[in-house]
Short mmCIF file of C-alpha atoms and ligand atoms in Angstrom, two decimals:
data_model
loop_
_atom_site.label_atom_id
_atom_site.label_comp_id
_atom_site.label_asym_id
_atom_site.label_seq_id
_atom_site.Cartn_x
_atom_site.Cartn_y
_atom_site.Cartn_z
CA MET A 1 128.46 103.03 111.19
CA LYS A 2 124.82 103.85 110.55
CA THR A 3 123.08 102.30 107.57
CA ILE A 4 121.59 104.86 105.16
CA VAL A 5 119.31 103.65 102.37
CA LEU A 6 117.66 105.61 99.58
CA GLY A 7 114.45 104.09 98.21
CA VAL A 8 112.74 104.71 94.90
CA GLU A 9 109.00 104.18 94.47
CA SER A 10 107.38 104.31 91.02
CA THR A 11 104.83 101.49 90.88
CA ALA A 12 101.80 103.63 89.93
CA HIS A 13 101.07 107.37 90.10
CA THR A 14 103.74 108.46 92.59
CA PHE A 15 107.44 108.92 92.01
CA GLY A 16 108.81 108.92 95.53
CA VAL A 17 112.33 109.10 96.88
CA GLY A 18 112.82 108.42 100.57
CA ILE A 19 115.97 108.17 102.64
CA VAL A 20 116.23 106.45 106.01
CA LYS A 21 119.10 106.37 108.44
CA GLU A 22 118.38 103.32 110.58
CA ARG A 23 114.84 104.02 111.94
CA GLU A 24 115.01 107.74 111.21
CA ILE A 25 113.34 109.21 108.12
CA ILE A 26 115.72 111.85 106.72
CA ALA A 27 114.14 112.58 103.33
CA ASP A 28 110.72 112.11 101.79
CA THR A 29 110.29 113.57 98.31
CA ARG A 30 107.15 112.84 96.33
CA TYR A 31 105.82 113.74 92.91
CA ARG A 32 102.36 112.58 91.97
CA TYR A 33 101.14 112.20 88.44
CA GLU A 34 97.59 113.54 88.15
CA PRO A 35 95.70 112.65 84.99
CA GLU A 36 93.60 115.53 83.67
CA LYS A 37 90.74 113.20 83.04
CA GLY A 38 90.07 109.50 83.23
CA GLY A 39 92.22 106.99 85.04
CA ILE A 40 95.96 106.61 85.18
CA HIS A 41 97.70 106.27 81.79
CA PRO A 42 100.81 104.21 82.52
CA ARG A 43 102.81 105.65 79.64
CA GLU A 44 101.99 109.26 80.50
CA ALA A 45 102.83 108.60 84.14
CA ALA A 46 106.12 107.02 83.05
CA LEU A 47 106.99 110.05 80.91
CA TYR A 48 106.26 112.34 83.81
CA PHE A 49 108.49 110.18 86.06
CA MET A 50 111.32 110.34 83.52
CA ASN A 51 111.14 114.12 83.55
CA ILE A 52 111.12 114.61 87.31
CA GLY A 53 113.12 111.51 88.38
CA PRO A 54 116.67 112.90 88.46
CA SER A 55 115.67 116.13 90.20
CA ALA A 56 113.52 114.21 92.73
CA ILE A 57 116.60 112.18 93.68
CA SER A 58 118.84 115.26 94.06
CA GLU A 59 116.11 116.99 96.03
CA ALA A 60 115.89 114.06 98.47
CA LEU A 61 119.66 113.98 98.96
CA ARG A 62 119.71 117.73 99.49
CA SER A 63 116.92 117.67 102.04
CA ALA A 64 118.68 114.84 103.92
CA GLY A 65 121.85 116.91 103.89
CA ILE A 66 123.96 114.07 102.53
CA SER A 67 125.74 113.25 99.29
CA ALA A 68 125.04 110.14 97.23
CA ARG A 69 128.42 108.77 98.38
CA ASP A 70 127.10 108.61 101.97
CA LEU A 71 124.46 106.05 101.01
CA THR A 72 124.91 102.44 102.12
CA GLY A 73 122.62 101.19 99.37
CA VAL A 74 119.85 101.98 96.91
CA ALA A 75 116.48 100.24 97.20
CA VAL A 76 113.84 100.09 94.51
CA ALA A 77 110.27 98.81 94.23
CA LEU A 78 110.48 96.24 91.44
CA GLY A 79 106.78 95.33 91.64
CA PRO A 80 103.92 94.77 91.67
CA GLY A 81 102.73 97.68 89.58
CA LEU A 82 102.39 99.19 86.14
CA GLY A 83 105.19 98.10 83.78
CA PRO A 84 106.11 101.45 82.22
CA CYS A 85 106.10 103.17 85.62
CA LEU A 86 108.12 100.45 87.34
CA ARG A 87 110.77 100.54 84.62
CA VAL A 88 111.49 104.24 85.18
CA GLY A 89 112.16 103.74 88.90
CA ALA A 90 114.22 100.63 88.20
CA THR A 91 116.31 102.46 85.59
CA HIS A 92 117.08 105.31 87.99
CA ALA A 93 117.96 102.98 90.87
CA ARG A 94 120.06 100.61 88.74
CA ALA A 95 122.01 103.52 87.26
CA MET A 96 122.60 105.04 90.69
CA ALA A 97 123.74 101.78 92.26
CA ALA A 98 126.04 100.96 89.34
CA TYR A 99 127.53 104.46 89.14
CA LEU A 100 128.11 104.73 92.89
CA ASN A 101 129.15 101.10 93.19
CA LYS A 102 126.65 100.57 96.02
CA PRO A 103 124.41 97.56 96.60
CA LEU A 104 121.00 97.55 94.90
CA ILE A 105 118.17 96.19 97.06
CA PRO A 106 114.97 94.77 95.53
CA VAL A 107 111.77 95.67 97.37
CA ASN A 108 108.24 94.36 96.94
CA HIS A 109 105.79 97.29 97.07
CA ALA A 110 103.18 95.37 99.10
CA VAL A 111 105.76 94.29 101.68
CA ALA A 112 106.86 97.93 101.89
CA HIS A 113 103.32 99.12 102.71
CA ILE A 114 103.29 96.62 105.57
CA GLU A 115 106.77 97.42 106.89
CA VAL A 116 106.28 101.19 106.93
CA GLY A 117 102.91 100.63 108.58
CA LYS A 118 104.61 98.63 111.33
CA LEU A 119 107.31 101.28 111.67
CA VAL A 120 104.93 104.20 112.16
CA THR A 121 102.29 102.42 114.28
CA ASN A 122 104.57 100.14 116.30
CA VAL A 123 102.47 97.00 115.89
CA LYS A 124 104.51 93.82 115.86
CA ASP A 125 102.64 90.87 114.38
CA PRO A 126 99.31 92.08 113.00
CA LEU A 127 96.64 90.81 110.70
CA ILE A 128 97.24 93.02 107.69
CA VAL A 129 94.45 94.56 105.66
CA TYR A 130 96.00 96.06 102.54
CA LEU A 131 93.63 98.31 100.62
CA SER A 132 94.78 100.47 97.75
CA GLY A 133 94.01 101.34 94.16
CA GLY A 134 95.56 98.14 92.87
CA ASN A 135 95.38 95.80 95.85
CA THR A 136 92.85 94.35 98.23
CA LEU A 137 94.16 91.62 100.44
CA ILE A 138 94.21 90.22 103.94
CA ALA A 139 97.52 88.79 105.08
CA ALA A 140 99.43 87.69 108.14
CA PHE A 141 102.95 86.54 108.87
CA ASN A 142 103.37 82.79 109.07
CA GLU A 143 106.47 80.63 108.56
CA GLY A 144 108.76 83.18 107.00
CA ARG A 145 106.37 85.07 104.76
CA TYR A 146 103.33 87.29 104.73
CA ARG A 147 100.68 84.77 103.71
CA VAL A 148 97.54 85.86 101.92
CA PHE A 149 94.34 84.85 103.72
CA GLY A 150 91.89 86.55 101.41
CA GLU A 151 91.82 88.89 98.46
CA THR A 152 89.64 90.36 95.77
CA LEU A 153 88.60 87.99 93.03
CA ASP A 154 88.41 90.81 90.49
CA ILE A 155 89.07 94.52 91.03
CA ALA A 156 90.73 96.17 94.01
CA LEU A 157 88.66 98.27 96.43
CA GLY A 158 90.41 101.54 95.46
CA ASN A 159 90.07 100.86 91.76
CA PHE A 160 86.42 99.97 92.28
CA MET A 161 85.74 103.22 94.18
CA ASP A 162 87.60 105.35 91.62
CA THR A 163 85.88 103.71 88.66
CA PHE A 164 82.45 104.11 90.20
CA VAL A 165 82.77 107.82 91.01
CA ARG A 166 84.35 108.51 87.64
CA GLU A 167 81.57 106.71 85.76
CA ILE A 168 78.88 108.70 87.58
CA GLY A 169 80.67 111.99 86.88
CA LEU A 170 82.02 112.83 90.36
CA ALA A 171 85.73 112.44 89.53
CA PRO A 172 88.52 113.22 88.90
CA PRO A 173 89.69 114.46 91.33
CA TYR A 174 89.00 111.26 93.24
CA VAL A 175 90.00 112.56 96.65
CA VAL A 176 89.22 116.09 97.81
CA ASN A 177 90.71 117.34 101.11
CA GLY A 178 91.58 113.80 102.07
CA VAL A 179 88.03 112.50 101.53
CA HIS A 180 87.21 110.14 98.68
CA GLN A 181 84.34 111.25 96.45
CA LEU A 182 82.50 108.02 97.26
CA ASP A 183 82.51 108.82 100.99
CA ARG A 184 81.56 112.42 100.29
CA CYS A 185 78.60 111.48 98.10
CA ALA A 186 77.53 108.72 100.54
CA GLU A 187 77.26 111.22 103.39
CA LYS A 188 74.13 112.61 101.75
CA GLY A 189 72.54 109.19 101.23
CA LYS A 190 69.58 108.18 103.36
CA GLU A 191 68.32 104.93 102.00
CA LEU A 192 70.02 101.59 101.41
CA ILE A 193 69.16 100.06 98.07
CA ASP A 194 69.51 96.43 97.12
CA LEU A 195 72.93 95.72 95.58
CA PRO A 196 74.98 92.50 95.45
CA TYR A 197 77.10 91.75 98.52
CA VAL A 198 79.70 89.20 97.42
CA VAL A 199 81.94 87.39 99.89
CA LYS A 200 83.19 83.96 98.79
CA GLY A 201 84.97 82.19 101.60
CA GLN A 202 87.78 84.55 102.48
CA ASP A 203 87.60 86.52 99.25
CA VAL A 204 85.64 89.55 98.13
CA SER A 205 84.41 90.60 94.70
CA PHE A 206 83.45 94.07 93.50
CA SER A 207 82.78 93.78 89.78
CA GLY A 208 79.14 92.69 90.19
CA LEU A 209 78.59 95.49 92.68
CA LEU A 210 80.07 98.00 90.22
CA THR A 211 77.82 96.88 87.37
CA ALA A 212 74.70 96.86 89.55
CA ALA A 213 75.47 100.26 91.10
CA LEU A 214 76.03 101.89 87.70
CA ARG A 215 72.81 100.34 86.46
CA ALA A 216 70.95 101.77 89.48
CA VAL A 217 72.28 105.26 88.71
CA ARG A 218 71.18 104.91 85.09
CA ARG A 219 67.75 103.80 86.28
CA GLY A 220 67.42 107.10 88.11
CA VAL A 221 68.03 106.03 91.71
CA PRO A 222 69.41 109.14 93.52
CA ILE A 223 73.20 108.91 93.36
CA GLU A 224 73.53 109.73 97.07
CA ASN A 225 71.60 106.58 97.94
CA VAL A 226 73.63 104.50 95.51
CA CYS A 227 76.92 105.87 96.95
CA TYR A 228 75.71 105.21 100.49
CA SER A 229 74.72 101.62 99.65
CA VAL A 230 77.95 100.99 97.74
CA ARG A 231 80.03 102.28 100.64
CA GLU A 232 78.18 100.19 103.22
CA ILE A 233 78.40 97.01 101.15
CA ALA A 234 82.02 97.35 100.05
CA TYR A 235 83.37 98.29 103.49
CA SER A 236 81.29 95.68 105.31
CA ALA A 237 82.57 92.95 103.02
CA ILE A 238 86.16 93.95 103.81
CA VAL A 239 85.54 94.01 107.55
CA GLU A 240 83.74 90.66 107.41
CA VAL A 241 86.65 88.84 105.75
CA SER A 242 89.10 90.60 108.07
CA GLU A 243 87.20 89.43 111.13
CA ARG A 244 87.16 85.86 109.89
CA ALA A 245 90.89 85.96 109.15
CA LEU A 246 91.49 87.32 112.64
CA VAL A 247 89.73 84.35 114.19
CA HIS A 248 91.58 81.98 111.90
CA THR A 249 95.07 83.39 112.51
CA ASP A 250 94.59 84.32 116.17
CA LYS A 251 96.48 87.62 115.72
CA LYS A 252 96.01 90.26 118.42
CA GLU A 253 96.51 93.33 116.24
CA VAL A 254 94.97 94.58 113.01
CA LEU A 255 96.94 96.88 110.73
CA VAL A 256 95.14 98.67 107.90
CA VAL A 257 97.56 99.84 105.20
CA GLY A 258 97.29 101.38 101.72
CA GLY A 259 95.72 104.47 100.24
CA VAL A 260 92.11 103.53 101.05
CA ALA A 261 92.97 103.23 104.76
CA ALA A 262 92.20 106.94 105.20
CA SER A 263 88.39 106.56 105.05
CA LYS A 264 86.80 107.45 108.38
CA TYR A 265 83.76 105.29 107.61
CA LEU A 266 85.93 102.28 107.00
CA LYS A 267 87.79 103.11 110.20
CA GLU A 268 84.52 103.20 112.18
CA LYS A 269 83.64 99.73 110.98
CA PHE A 270 87.09 98.42 111.86
CA GLU A 271 86.86 100.03 115.31
CA ILE A 272 83.59 98.28 116.09
CA MET A 273 84.94 94.93 114.89
CA SER A 274 88.27 95.14 116.70
CA SER A 275 86.86 96.32 120.00
CA SER A 276 84.30 93.52 119.98
CA ARG A 277 87.16 91.06 119.35
CA GLY A 278 89.45 92.68 121.92
CA VAL A 279 92.26 93.29 119.45
CA GLU A 280 94.33 96.40 118.88
CA LEU A 281 93.56 98.42 115.76
CA ALA A 282 96.25 100.42 113.98
CA ILE A 283 95.55 102.45 110.87
CA VAL A 284 98.49 103.84 108.97
CA PRO A 285 98.26 107.66 108.95
CA PRO A 286 97.38 109.03 105.47
CA LYS A 287 100.88 110.41 104.90
CA TYR A 288 102.41 106.92 104.94
CA ALA A 289 99.32 105.03 103.79
CA VAL A 290 99.70 106.36 100.26
CA ASP A 291 102.64 105.40 98.05
CA ASN A 292 105.94 106.98 99.05
CA GLY A 293 109.69 106.46 98.82
CA VAL A 294 110.21 106.13 102.56
CA MET A 295 108.46 102.76 102.66
CA ILE A 296 110.83 101.46 99.97
CA ALA A 297 113.89 102.86 101.74
CA TRP A 298 112.85 101.39 105.11
CA THR A 299 112.04 97.94 103.71
CA GLY A 300 115.27 98.12 101.71
CA LEU A 301 117.18 98.78 104.90
CA LEU A 302 115.59 95.77 106.62
CA ALA A 303 116.27 93.58 103.59
CA PHE A 304 119.86 94.80 103.24
CA LYS A 305 120.55 93.95 106.87
CA SER A 306 119.32 90.43 106.13
CA GLY A 307 121.77 90.20 103.23
CA ILE A 308 119.28 90.75 100.40
CA THR A 309 120.72 92.55 97.36
CA ILE A 310 120.46 92.10 93.60
CA GLU A 311 122.86 92.67 90.70
CA PRO A 312 121.70 95.71 88.65
CA GLU A 313 121.68 93.68 85.42
CA ARG A 314 119.35 91.13 87.04
CA ALA A 315 116.97 93.67 88.57
CA TYR A 316 113.97 93.18 86.30
CA VAL A 317 110.60 94.62 87.16
CA ARG A 318 107.87 92.16 88.12
CA GLN A 319 104.41 93.55 87.42
CA ARG A 320 102.67 90.72 89.26
CA TRP A 321 105.13 90.07 92.06
CA ARG A 322 103.01 88.54 94.79
CA LEU A 323 103.32 89.40 98.45
CA ASP A 324 103.56 85.74 99.45
CA ASP A 325 106.49 85.17 97.06
CA VAL A 326 108.76 87.23 99.29
CA ASP A 327 110.84 85.81 102.16
CA ILE A 328 110.82 88.04 105.24
CA PRO A 329 113.96 86.99 107.16
CA TRP A 330 113.94 90.20 109.24
CA PHE A 331 110.53 89.54 110.84
CA GLY A 332 110.50 90.03 114.61
CA GLN A 333 113.89 91.79 114.73
FE1 FE2 B 1 100.64 101.21 96.98
#
């Protein structure tokens, strides 16, 4: 009998419901909360999720052409993420699992980005560069877990980019036709200005760069040149720590995952680095690089097959659930 898992994603701005049947994706329903202005308001996003949640689940089941009774289990992203948002997804998944009397499978959102990336790109044992609104980290599998080899000391790359373009009046929307406003603005830049480049060991830091870049804009430096300099510095720092981690871990593949993976300028830098190192570069296509329910369903299926389930009454959300806290017994299967 084929294993069919439904996965619920609600860690930040996306309420996603995905269904997988073994390696086949049979449903992928997504609803994205878009703030009218400013950044994401967790409570507003949560309210939006509560409104669309039940219909998103029925829509996914309908598009898969199955009934809820056909599911083997229900997976849910319990963290890391925004508390109010996480709780809505957890409530839906717990209720479904309890009502249907099906196993509930806990999934770590960061692990799910990695697993869906491996599924769609076919890499096996990569150095992982995870770049999103809330996360910036370099990881690789070692002794049963994805170990973190470097991360941001303050804000995540995506959060940094969003904050910067918002503060200088270019956003929201942050991404237009698949291109981030930072990249768009940087295309018109001609001159690099002096801004702090901070790499400490294997870690990066963006808060000093943010402050200095905003100050430069206020001083009257053309915003195109500030954007261009910010882009070059931020992306170079990421590629530098990735290259060092590659040497350290001796991995032969690099996998870039997360919502920021879509940038073609970042991709160019990774291409130069990986070809000079002779390693294979895989970048998760935008559709699966952003948050979605499929990644939760797929990781849930892998976890379920390794015997990982959780009682609904014990399925608490974990806002700061770290990637390297999760055992990965299915690795290499
Ligand atoms: Fe994410």
